[in-house]
Short mmCIF file of C-alpha atoms and ligand atoms in Angstrom, two decimals:
data_model
loop_
_atom_site.label_atom_id
_atom_site.label_comp_id
_atom_site.label_asym_id
_atom_site.label_seq_id
_atom_site.Cartn_x
_atom_site.Cartn_y
_atom_site.Cartn_z
CA MET A 1 0.55 30.00 3.06
CA THR A 2 3.39 31.34 1.45
CA ARG A 3 3.53 34.37 -0.73
CA GLY A 4 3.48 32.30 -3.92
CA ALA A 5 0.17 30.14 -2.40
CA GLN A 6 -1.55 33.65 -1.94
CA GLN A 7 -1.05 34.30 -5.60
CA PHE A 8 -3.41 31.29 -6.59
CA VAL A 9 -5.86 31.48 -3.72
CA GLY A 10 -6.81 34.36 -1.31
CA ALA A 11 -6.01 33.90 2.44
CA VAL A 12 -9.57 34.78 3.32
CA THR A 13 -10.88 32.19 0.72
CA PHE A 14 -8.63 29.59 2.09
CA GLU A 15 -9.64 30.43 5.75
CA GLY A 16 -13.32 30.28 4.67
CA VAL A 17 -13.12 27.15 3.07
CA THR A 18 -11.02 25.20 5.82
CA GLY A 19 -12.62 26.87 8.71
CA ARG A 20 -8.94 27.13 10.08
CA ARG A 21 -6.86 30.52 10.76
CA VAL A 22 -4.39 30.97 7.90
CA HIS A 23 -0.97 32.07 9.22
CA SER A 24 1.34 33.45 6.42
CA ASP A 25 3.48 36.21 7.89
CA LEU A 26 6.69 35.57 9.78
CA PHE A 27 6.44 38.96 12.01
CA GLU A 28 2.51 38.27 12.49
CA SER A 29 1.17 41.31 14.75
CA GLY A 30 1.70 40.47 18.13
CA GLU A 31 3.51 37.14 17.98
CA ALA A 32 6.99 37.25 17.00
CA LEU A 33 7.61 33.52 17.80
CA ALA A 34 4.50 32.02 15.62
CA HIS A 35 7.11 30.09 13.93
CA ILE A 36 8.52 28.11 16.81
CA ARG A 37 4.84 27.92 18.44
CA LEU A 38 3.42 26.33 15.10
CA ALA A 39 6.43 23.93 14.91
CA ARG A 40 6.22 22.97 18.64
CA GLU A 41 2.56 22.02 18.15
CA ALA A 42 2.41 20.12 15.16
CA GLN A 43 2.58 16.28 14.87
CA VAL A 44 3.08 16.25 11.39
CA ILE A 45 3.83 19.11 8.80
CA VAL A 46 2.87 18.70 5.26
CA VAL A 47 3.83 21.09 2.49
CA ALA A 48 1.27 20.45 -0.18
CA PRO A 49 1.91 21.93 -3.07
CA ALA A 50 5.56 22.36 -2.61
CA THR A 51 7.30 24.50 -5.62
CA ALA A 52 10.59 24.38 -7.06
CA ASP A 53 11.53 27.62 -5.17
CA PHE A 54 10.54 25.93 -2.04
CA LEU A 55 12.42 22.95 -2.37
CA ALA A 56 15.40 25.13 -2.98
CA ARG A 57 14.73 27.29 -0.01
CA ALA A 58 14.28 24.56 2.37
CA ALA A 59 17.38 22.68 0.72
CA HIS A 60 19.31 25.50 1.99
CA GLY A 61 17.56 25.91 5.30
CA ARG A 62 16.32 29.50 4.52
CA ALA A 63 14.20 31.21 7.04
CA ASP A 64 13.08 34.15 5.39
CA ASP A 65 9.36 33.37 5.56
CA LEU A 66 7.00 31.75 8.13
CA LEU A 67 6.94 28.51 6.49
CA SER A 68 10.58 27.90 6.02
CA ALA A 69 11.38 29.14 9.47
CA MET A 70 8.77 26.85 11.08
CA LEU A 71 10.42 24.00 9.07
CA LEU A 72 13.90 24.83 10.91
CA ALA A 73 12.30 24.87 14.34
CA ALA A 74 10.15 21.60 13.46
CA ARG A 75 11.06 18.17 15.15
CA CYS A 76 8.11 16.15 13.93
CA PRO A 77 7.99 14.21 10.67
CA VAL A 78 7.84 16.50 7.66
CA LEU A 79 6.11 15.75 4.26
CA ILE A 80 7.06 17.50 1.03
CA VAL A 81 4.67 17.23 -1.76
CA PRO A 82 6.35 18.61 -4.82
CA ALA A 83 4.09 19.90 -7.91
CA MET A 84 5.44 21.68 -10.66
CA ASN A 85 6.13 21.55 -14.53
CA ASP A 86 7.69 18.09 -15.41
CA ARG A 87 10.68 19.99 -16.91
CA MET A 88 11.28 21.85 -13.78
CA TRP A 89 11.02 18.65 -11.52
CA SER A 90 13.50 16.81 -14.01
CA HIS A 91 15.96 19.77 -13.84
CA ARG A 92 19.38 18.76 -12.25
CA GLN A 93 19.14 21.28 -9.64
CA THR A 94 15.70 20.30 -8.58
CA VAL A 95 16.58 16.61 -8.37
CA LEU A 96 19.53 17.65 -6.25
CA ASN A 97 17.36 19.52 -4.23
CA ALA A 98 15.04 16.86 -3.66
CA GLU A 99 17.95 14.54 -2.90
CA HIS A 100 19.40 16.81 -0.20
CA LEU A 101 16.02 17.31 1.39
CA ARG A 102 15.64 13.39 1.82
CA GLU A 103 19.08 13.36 3.07
CA LEU A 104 17.97 15.80 5.66
CA GLY A 105 15.13 13.40 6.93
CA TYR A 106 12.50 15.05 5.18
CA ASP A 107 9.99 12.74 3.27
CA VAL A 108 9.87 14.09 -0.37
CA ILE A 109 6.94 12.35 -1.90
CA GLU A 110 7.15 11.52 -5.70
CA PRO A 111 4.75 13.44 -7.81
CA ALA A 112 1.87 11.82 -9.63
CA THR A 113 2.08 11.39 -13.57
CA GLY A 114 -0.42 12.83 -15.59
CA PRO A 115 -1.72 15.69 -17.62
CA LEU A 116 0.12 19.01 -16.70
CA ALA A 117 -0.90 22.51 -16.85
CA PHE A 118 -0.30 24.69 -20.25
CA ASP A 119 -0.91 21.82 -22.34
CA GLU A 120 2.70 20.38 -21.46
CA GLY A 121 1.15 16.82 -22.12
CA GLU A 122 1.85 13.90 -19.51
CA GLY A 123 4.69 13.96 -17.29
CA PRO A 124 5.68 13.57 -13.47
CA GLY A 125 4.85 17.01 -11.76
CA ARG A 126 1.45 16.62 -10.73
CA MET A 127 0.40 16.80 -7.08
CA PRO A 128 -0.57 13.32 -6.07
CA GLU A 129 -4.37 12.86 -4.94
CA PRO A 130 -5.37 14.10 -1.58
CA GLU A 131 -5.95 10.38 -0.77
CA ALA A 132 -2.31 9.60 -1.60
CA ILE A 133 -0.90 12.52 0.88
CA ALA A 134 -3.17 11.37 3.86
CA ALA A 135 -1.95 7.96 3.53
CA HIS A 136 1.58 9.34 3.89
CA VAL A 137 0.45 11.51 6.83
CA GLU A 138 -0.90 8.19 8.33
CA ARG A 139 2.12 6.40 8.06
CA ALA A 140 4.24 9.44 9.47
CA LEU A 141 1.91 9.42 12.55
CA ARG A 142 2.14 5.82 13.04
CA GLY A 143 6.25 5.49 12.52
CA GLY A 144 7.76 3.67 15.09
CA SER A 145 5.65 0.62 14.95
CA ALA A 146 7.35 -2.77 15.18
CA LEU A 147 6.76 -3.31 11.55
CA ALA A 148 8.78 -0.28 10.64
CA GLY A 149 11.41 -1.17 7.96
CA LYS A 150 10.23 -4.89 7.84
CA ARG A 151 9.80 -6.39 4.38
CA LEU A 152 6.35 -7.80 3.82
CA VAL A 153 5.21 -9.55 0.68
CA VAL A 154 1.26 -9.75 0.32
CA THR A 155 -0.82 -11.54 -2.25
CA ALA A 156 -4.17 -10.62 -3.22
CA GLY A 157 -6.94 -11.17 -6.00
CA SER A 158 -7.66 -13.99 -8.01
CA THR A 159 -5.43 -15.60 -10.92
CA ARG A 160 -6.70 -16.31 -14.06
CA GLU A 161 -6.14 -19.44 -16.06
CA ALA A 162 -6.69 -19.06 -20.10
CA ILE A 163 -8.69 -21.74 -21.97
CA ASP A 164 -8.04 -19.78 -25.35
CA PRO A 165 -6.81 -16.36 -26.29
CA VAL A 166 -10.13 -14.82 -25.06
CA ARG A 167 -11.45 -17.04 -22.00
CA PHE A 168 -10.12 -17.93 -18.80
CA ILE A 169 -11.33 -19.81 -15.39
CA SER A 170 -10.79 -18.12 -12.33
CA ASN A 171 -12.87 -17.40 -8.93
CA HIS A 172 -14.80 -14.77 -7.21
CA SER A 173 -11.83 -13.29 -4.88
CA THR A 174 -11.98 -9.17 -5.31
CA GLY A 175 -8.73 -8.63 -3.60
CA ARG A 176 -10.43 -6.65 -0.62
CA MET A 177 -8.69 -8.61 2.26
CA GLY A 178 -5.09 -8.63 0.74
CA ILE A 179 -5.42 -5.08 -0.31
CA ALA A 180 -6.54 -4.08 3.04
CA ILE A 181 -3.52 -5.97 4.81
CA ALA A 182 -1.15 -4.12 2.10
CA ARG A 183 -2.51 -0.75 2.96
CA ALA A 184 -2.39 -1.12 6.88
CA ALA A 185 1.30 -2.54 6.86
CA TRP A 186 2.49 0.16 4.67
CA ALA A 187 0.94 2.75 7.07
CA ARG A 188 2.62 0.77 9.76
CA GLY A 189 5.82 1.58 8.20
CA ALA A 190 6.50 -1.65 6.46
CA ASP A 191 8.15 -2.03 3.09
CA VAL A 192 5.42 -3.86 1.05
CA THR A 193 5.52 -5.73 -2.10
CA LEU A 194 2.05 -6.36 -3.36
CA ILE A 195 1.74 -9.39 -5.84
CA LYS A 196 -1.63 -8.90 -7.29
CA GLY A 197 -3.65 -10.91 -9.62
CA ALA A 198 -7.16 -9.72 -10.58
CA ILE A 199 -8.58 -7.37 -8.15
CA GLU A 200 -11.61 -4.81 -8.03
CA VAL A 201 -10.39 -2.41 -5.68
CA PRO A 202 -7.88 0.22 -5.96
CA ILE A 203 -4.27 -0.28 -5.09
CA PRO A 204 -3.03 1.44 -2.26
CA THR A 205 -0.26 4.24 -1.81
CA GLY A 206 3.08 3.29 -1.37
CA VAL A 207 3.33 -0.35 -2.13
CA HIS A 208 5.63 -1.89 -4.67
CA VAL A 209 3.34 -3.44 -7.14
CA VAL A 210 3.99 -6.94 -9.06
CA ARG A 211 1.00 -7.59 -11.62
CA VAL A 212 0.39 -11.35 -12.31
CA THR A 213 -2.12 -13.39 -14.29
CA SER A 214 -1.70 -17.00 -13.63
CA THR A 215 -1.21 -19.00 -10.75
CA ALA A 216 2.21 -20.00 -12.31
CA GLU A 217 3.43 -16.43 -12.67
CA MET A 218 2.19 -15.52 -9.13
CA SER A 219 4.23 -18.64 -7.89
CA SER A 220 7.73 -17.41 -9.61
CA SER A 221 6.99 -13.78 -8.26
CA VAL A 222 6.50 -15.17 -4.67
CA SER A 223 9.54 -17.21 -4.84
CA VAL A 224 11.43 -14.03 -5.90
CA ALA A 225 9.97 -11.65 -3.36
CA ILE A 226 10.42 -13.93 -0.61
CA LYS A 227 14.29 -14.18 -0.82
CA ASN A 228 14.62 -10.90 1.02
CA ALA A 229 11.55 -10.72 2.84
CA ASP A 230 10.52 -10.85 6.71
CA ALA A 231 7.02 -11.84 6.26
CA LEU A 232 4.68 -13.61 3.67
CA ILE A 233 0.90 -13.23 3.76
CA MET A 234 -0.76 -15.19 1.17
CA ALA A 235 -4.29 -13.66 1.13
CA ALA A 236 -4.87 -14.29 -2.80
CA ALA A 237 -6.90 -17.03 -4.06
CA PRO A 238 -4.73 -18.56 -6.73
CA ALA A 239 -6.60 -20.61 -9.20
CA ASP A 240 -6.37 -24.33 -8.25
CA PHE A 241 -7.08 -25.71 -11.67
CA ARG A 242 -5.98 -24.81 -15.18
CA PRO A 243 -7.29 -26.08 -18.60
CA ALA A 244 -4.64 -28.98 -19.46
CA GLU A 245 -4.25 -27.54 -22.82
CA VAL A 246 -4.64 -23.74 -23.98
CA ALA A 247 -6.21 -23.30 -27.34
CA ALA A 248 -3.93 -20.99 -29.72
CA GLU A 249 -7.06 -19.79 -31.33
CA LYS A 250 -10.38 -18.62 -30.04
CA ILE A 251 -12.63 -21.66 -29.88
CA LYS A 252 -15.63 -21.04 -31.96
CA LYS A 253 -19.18 -21.29 -30.80
CA ALA A 254 -19.91 -24.04 -33.36
CA GLN A 255 -17.15 -26.24 -32.03
CA ALA A 256 -17.90 -25.78 -28.38
CA PRO A 257 -16.43 -28.61 -26.34
CA SER A 258 -18.74 -30.51 -23.86
CA SER A 259 -15.73 -30.68 -21.53
CA ILE A 260 -12.49 -29.19 -20.56
CA PRO A 261 -9.82 -31.31 -19.03
CA LEU A 262 -8.23 -29.71 -16.17
CA THR A 263 -5.03 -30.18 -14.22
CA ALA A 264 -3.86 -28.76 -10.93
CA THR A 265 -1.98 -25.65 -10.66
CA THR A 266 1.16 -25.19 -8.55
CA ASP A 267 0.27 -24.81 -4.73
CA ILE A 268 2.43 -21.89 -4.01
CA LEU A 269 2.52 -21.96 -0.24
CA ALA A 270 3.28 -25.97 -0.29
CA SER A 271 5.85 -25.51 -3.20
CA ILE A 272 7.87 -22.87 -0.88
CA VAL A 273 8.15 -24.92 2.19
CA ALA A 274 11.57 -26.30 1.29
CA ASN A 275 13.23 -23.22 -0.11
CA ARG A 276 11.93 -20.20 2.12
CA PRO A 277 14.18 -18.43 4.16
CA ALA A 278 14.06 -20.03 7.66
CA LYS A 279 13.09 -16.73 9.21
CA LEU A 280 10.17 -16.12 7.14
CA VAL A 281 7.09 -15.60 8.92
CA THR A 282 4.44 -17.19 6.91
CA VAL A 283 0.73 -16.76 7.03
CA GLY A 284 -2.14 -18.20 5.03
CA PHE A 285 -5.56 -18.12 4.63
CA ALA A 286 -8.13 -20.82 4.43
CA LEU A 287 -11.80 -20.12 2.81
CA GLU A 288 -13.81 -23.05 3.47
CA THR A 289 -17.55 -23.69 3.17
CA GLN A 290 -17.56 -26.65 5.77
CA SER A 291 -15.79 -27.66 8.98
CA VAL A 292 -13.83 -24.34 8.72
CA VAL A 293 -11.74 -24.83 11.80
CA GLU A 294 -10.61 -28.39 10.85
CA ASN A 295 -10.13 -27.83 7.42
CA ALA A 296 -7.72 -24.93 8.27
CA ARG A 297 -5.97 -26.47 11.09
CA ALA A 298 -5.05 -29.37 8.24
CA LYS A 299 -3.63 -26.58 6.10
CA LEU A 300 -1.69 -24.79 8.79
CA ALA A 301 0.07 -28.30 9.08
CA ALA A 302 0.19 -29.20 5.43
CA LYS A 303 1.76 -25.90 4.39
CA GLN A 304 3.87 -25.29 7.45
CA LEU A 305 2.47 -21.91 8.15
CA ASP A 306 3.07 -19.93 11.33
CA MET A 307 -0.50 -18.92 11.31
CA ILE A 308 -3.53 -19.62 8.96
CA VAL A 309 -6.67 -17.03 8.95
CA ALA A 310 -9.88 -19.07 8.52
CA ASN A 311 -12.98 -17.72 6.71
CA ARG A 312 -16.30 -19.01 5.36
CA ALA A 313 -17.22 -18.69 1.71
CA GLY A 314 -21.09 -18.20 0.93
CA VAL A 315 -22.21 -16.25 3.91
CA ALA A 316 -23.25 -12.80 3.37
CA GLY A 317 -20.75 -10.15 4.85
CA GLU A 318 -17.88 -12.81 5.32
CA GLY A 319 -15.37 -13.92 2.82
CA PHE A 320 -15.29 -12.94 -1.25
CA GLY A 321 -16.34 -9.50 -2.23
CA ALA A 322 -17.59 -8.53 1.52
CA ASP A 323 -16.14 -5.46 3.25
CA THR A 324 -16.41 -7.17 6.51
CA ASN A 325 -15.35 -10.61 7.69
CA ARG A 326 -15.60 -12.97 10.38
CA VAL A 327 -12.22 -14.88 10.86
CA THR A 328 -10.44 -17.44 13.25
CA PHE A 329 -6.54 -17.12 13.54
CA LEU A 330 -5.05 -20.45 14.08
CA SER A 331 -1.47 -21.03 15.02
CA ALA A 332 0.59 -23.38 17.39
CA ASN A 333 -0.54 -21.58 20.05
CA GLY A 334 -4.23 -22.42 19.50
CA GLU A 335 -7.32 -20.43 18.34
CA GLU A 336 -8.70 -17.13 18.20
CA VAL A 337 -12.21 -16.39 17.11
CA LEU A 338 -12.61 -12.82 15.88
CA PRO A 339 -16.12 -11.20 15.97
CA LEU A 340 -17.47 -9.79 12.59
CA MET A 341 -15.44 -6.59 11.69
CA SER A 342 -14.50 -4.86 9.14
CA LYS A 343 -11.95 -6.02 6.68
CA ASP A 344 -9.65 -3.19 7.57
CA ASP A 345 -9.98 -3.89 11.21
CA VAL A 346 -8.99 -7.82 10.27
CA ALA A 347 -6.03 -6.63 8.64
CA GLU A 348 -4.83 -4.55 11.74
CA SER A 349 -5.54 -7.41 14.11
CA LEU A 350 -3.84 -9.85 11.96
CA LEU A 351 -0.69 -7.35 11.65
CA ASP A 352 -0.79 -7.17 15.46
CA ARG A 353 -0.06 -10.93 15.44
CA ILE A 354 2.41 -10.70 12.91
CA GLU A 355 4.34 -8.21 14.74
CA VAL A 356 4.50 -10.68 17.79
CA LEU A 357 5.54 -13.45 15.37
CA LEU A 358 8.49 -11.22 13.72
CA ASN A 359 9.75 -10.32 17.51
CA GLY A 360 10.21 -13.92 18.01
CA ARG A 361 12.42 -14.29 15.15
N1 LIG B 401 -2.71 -21.16 -2.09
C1 LIG B 401 -1.72 -21.21 -2.76
N2 LIG B 401 -1.52 -22.11 -3.94
C2 LIG B 401 -2.49 -22.38 -4.60
C3 LIG B 401 -3.89 -22.06 -3.87
C4 LIG B 401 -3.77 -21.57 -2.71
O1 LIG B 401 -0.51 -20.74 -2.26
N3 LIG B 401 -2.49 -22.76 -5.91
C5 LIG B 401 -2.88 -20.65 -0.68
C6 LIG B 401 -3.80 -19.35 -0.62
O2 LIG B 401 -3.49 -18.12 -0.92
C7 LIG B 401 -4.16 -19.59 0.86
C8 LIG B 401 -4.08 -21.06 1.34
O3 LIG B 401 -3.12 -21.74 0.17
O4 LIG B 401 -3.23 -18.67 1.61
C9 LIG B 401 -4.87 -21.87 1.25
O5 LIG B 401 -5.95 -21.80 0.42
P1 LIG B 401 -7.20 -22.44 0.00
O6 LIG B 401 -7.91 -22.12 -1.43
O7 LIG B 401 -8.07 -22.17 1.09
O8 LIG B 401 -7.12 -24.01 0.07
P2 LIG B 401 -6.03 -24.92 -0.79
O9 LIG B 401 -4.92 -25.34 -0.38
O10 LIG B 401 -6.39 -24.65 -2.36
O11 LIG B 401 -7.07 -26.33 -0.74
P3 LIG B 401 -8.69 -26.62 -1.17
O12 LIG B 401 -9.10 -25.78 -2.25
O13 LIG B 401 -8.65 -28.20 -1.24
O14 LIG B 401 -9.44 -26.11 0.09
#
């Protein structure tokens, strides 16, 4: 705890709440080299919240308290989580300090936007939620994976095709699998672009988000995003059909049509085969209710994929909406049947295979 921190929370309270010893004094009784020992022991250091004054001091390499001295002695990843009034955050000097800290190799996290103290309205300056900080810690600890710096495009969720201004057709995809992949890929150090339709789970920390509604929008967003990408993972469930005509006005109940003519949407994976970068590792999913492996193998060939993840629809604990999944990976090298596992574990297994595919490019 810095002196500033102790103005807000007493060291004894902090120690009671965390159950950990609190260090605050550069010249702790009996331990002159605490700053060196703490720096050497740490695998990652998180400064949260980091005040404007702390950013200024750290940017200048000051060492006049335990925290700043420890930072100079540290060689592990350091996350700095600024939290301050939005005007202080946008001050040119603070901007320069944050830039300088990034040049020095510190990971300065962007503050969250939201209501600020003292009725200052909304603005960037809030400390991000603990879950977001924990995600950064995970990424820092996992640094050095084969995915670090690779550009991944992940699609997730369902698309919606308008019938009229208030109604649409869609499917039951919740986005859980795609979101688990995007989260895990970012934790491994990848630069992740998430192209999302409708989803029912929160967007993970760190990913660039592209929001789409229809299959046509997802298709054009994918075409743009893959230009500079190393891998595309199509975990989304784009709607395969759309109404042939979209009614300009809401269809009144009294004029209910007895049928809605449908037409096929673009098959995104099939449509990019000719134009995708030669090195792009392309992974699809196949959701089947019957002949799972045979149908998936046919899609692997038809869509010229490096790998396809086959899973079943309509089975409890698998496919849409579940937190778990039972999948089979199919590629030119054969089949790999995985047991029932969490979607987070499926994502990790899939990324292990993608790292191997990327290494071969
Ligand atoms: N997909 C796509 N564009 C679509 C529909 C699906 O790119 N319009 C992708 C999915 O994201 C998935 C893969 O193609 O990665 C297979 O999707 P799936 O719905 O299982 O197969 P379809 O090709 O739509 O074939 P079918 O509906 O006949 O099973």
